[in-house]
Structure formats: C-alpha cells, structure tokens
Tab-separated table of C-alpha atoms in Angstrom:
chain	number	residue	atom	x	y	z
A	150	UNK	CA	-29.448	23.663	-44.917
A	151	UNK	CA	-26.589	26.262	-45.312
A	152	UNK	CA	-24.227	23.466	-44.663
A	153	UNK	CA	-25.941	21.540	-48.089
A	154	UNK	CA	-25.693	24.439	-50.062
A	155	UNK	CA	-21.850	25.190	-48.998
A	156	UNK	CA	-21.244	21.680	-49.932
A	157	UNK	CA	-22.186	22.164	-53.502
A	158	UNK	CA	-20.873	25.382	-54.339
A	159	UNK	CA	-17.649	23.773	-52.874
A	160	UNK	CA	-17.631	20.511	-54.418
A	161	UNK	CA	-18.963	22.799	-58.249
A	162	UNK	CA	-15.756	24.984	-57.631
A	163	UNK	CA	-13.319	21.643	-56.807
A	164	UNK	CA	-15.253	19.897	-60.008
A	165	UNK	CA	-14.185	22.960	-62.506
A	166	UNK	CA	-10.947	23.454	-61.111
A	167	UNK	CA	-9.959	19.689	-61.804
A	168	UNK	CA	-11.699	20.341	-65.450
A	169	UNK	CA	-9.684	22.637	-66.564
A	170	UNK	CA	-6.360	22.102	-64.641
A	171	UNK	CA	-6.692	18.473	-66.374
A	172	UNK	CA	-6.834	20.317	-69.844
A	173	UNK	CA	-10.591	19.425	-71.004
A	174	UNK	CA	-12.046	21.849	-73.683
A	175	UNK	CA	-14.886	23.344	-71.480
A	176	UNK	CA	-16.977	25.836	-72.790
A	177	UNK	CA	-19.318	27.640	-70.173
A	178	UNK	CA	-21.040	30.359	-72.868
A	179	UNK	CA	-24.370	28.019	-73.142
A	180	UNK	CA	-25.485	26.541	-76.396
A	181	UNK	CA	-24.220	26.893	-79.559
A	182	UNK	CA	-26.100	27.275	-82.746
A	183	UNK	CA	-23.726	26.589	-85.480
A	184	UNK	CA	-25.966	27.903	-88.848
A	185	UNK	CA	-22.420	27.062	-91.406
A	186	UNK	CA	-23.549	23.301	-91.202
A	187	UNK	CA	-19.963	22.003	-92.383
A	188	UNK	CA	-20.991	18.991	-92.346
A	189	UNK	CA	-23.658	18.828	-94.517
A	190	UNK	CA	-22.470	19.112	-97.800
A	191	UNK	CA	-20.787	15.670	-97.401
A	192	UNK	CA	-24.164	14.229	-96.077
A	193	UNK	CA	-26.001	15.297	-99.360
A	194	UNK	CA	-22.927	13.965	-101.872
A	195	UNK	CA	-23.175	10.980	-99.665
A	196	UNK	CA	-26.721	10.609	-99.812
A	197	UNK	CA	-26.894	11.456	-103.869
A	198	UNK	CA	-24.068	8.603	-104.148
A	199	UNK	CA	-26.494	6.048	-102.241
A	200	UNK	CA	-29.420	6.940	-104.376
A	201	UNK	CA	-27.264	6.556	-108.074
A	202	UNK	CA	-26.032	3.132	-106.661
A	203	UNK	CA	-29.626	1.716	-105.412
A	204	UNK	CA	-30.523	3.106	-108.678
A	205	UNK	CA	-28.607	1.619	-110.620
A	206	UNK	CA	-29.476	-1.829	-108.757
A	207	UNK	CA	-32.580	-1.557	-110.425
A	208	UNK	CA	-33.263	-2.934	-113.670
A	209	UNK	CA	-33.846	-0.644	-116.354
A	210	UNK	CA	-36.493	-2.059	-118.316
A	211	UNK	CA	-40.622	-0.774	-116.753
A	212	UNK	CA	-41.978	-4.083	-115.238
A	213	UNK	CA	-44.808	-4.197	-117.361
A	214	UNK	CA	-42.731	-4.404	-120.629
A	215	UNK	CA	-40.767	-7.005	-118.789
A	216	UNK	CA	-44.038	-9.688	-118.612
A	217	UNK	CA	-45.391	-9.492	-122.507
C-alpha cells in the first residue's frame, strides 16, 4: 500500500515539474471568482444589437390593422 501511495506522490511531483518546466500558465491558488465580468458589457451591446435587427425584421404595421 505504501508502495501505491509513493507512486503517486512521485508520479504528481514528475507531472508538475514537466508543467511548468514546459512553460504552461498553472495556477495552484484554487478557484477564481472574477466579480469585474469584462466580458459582459460586449454580451449585452451584442445582445441589444440582435434584438434592434430581429426587430426591425418585423413589420411595423399591428396585424390586426393589416387584415381590414
């Protein structure tokens, strides 16, 4: 049993050596919570930009004035 547990350390301590000796970004400080959200004003333009299109797909005049 100590032999399977000597194994793993080993082969975890070979595995992180290679990672960053190969120059990989690794980050061992557990998960991030990023509250900025960069991202996300680009989603909403985006999104606004999708809706004025489809919008604008539609025809303008109420249905029910369209069938008199």
């Amino acid at each position: 049993m100590w032999k399977l547990v000597l194994g793993f350390i080993v082969f975890a301590a070979l595995a992180l050596f290679v990672l960053m000796k190969s120059g990989g970004n690794i980050d061992l400080t557990g998960e991030k919570h990023d509250v900025t959200g960069g991202h996300t004003e680009s989603a909403a333009s985006e999104a606004s930009a999708a809706l004025n299109a489809a919008s604008a797909a539609l025809p303008s005049e109420p249905a029910s004035a369209a069938s008199q």
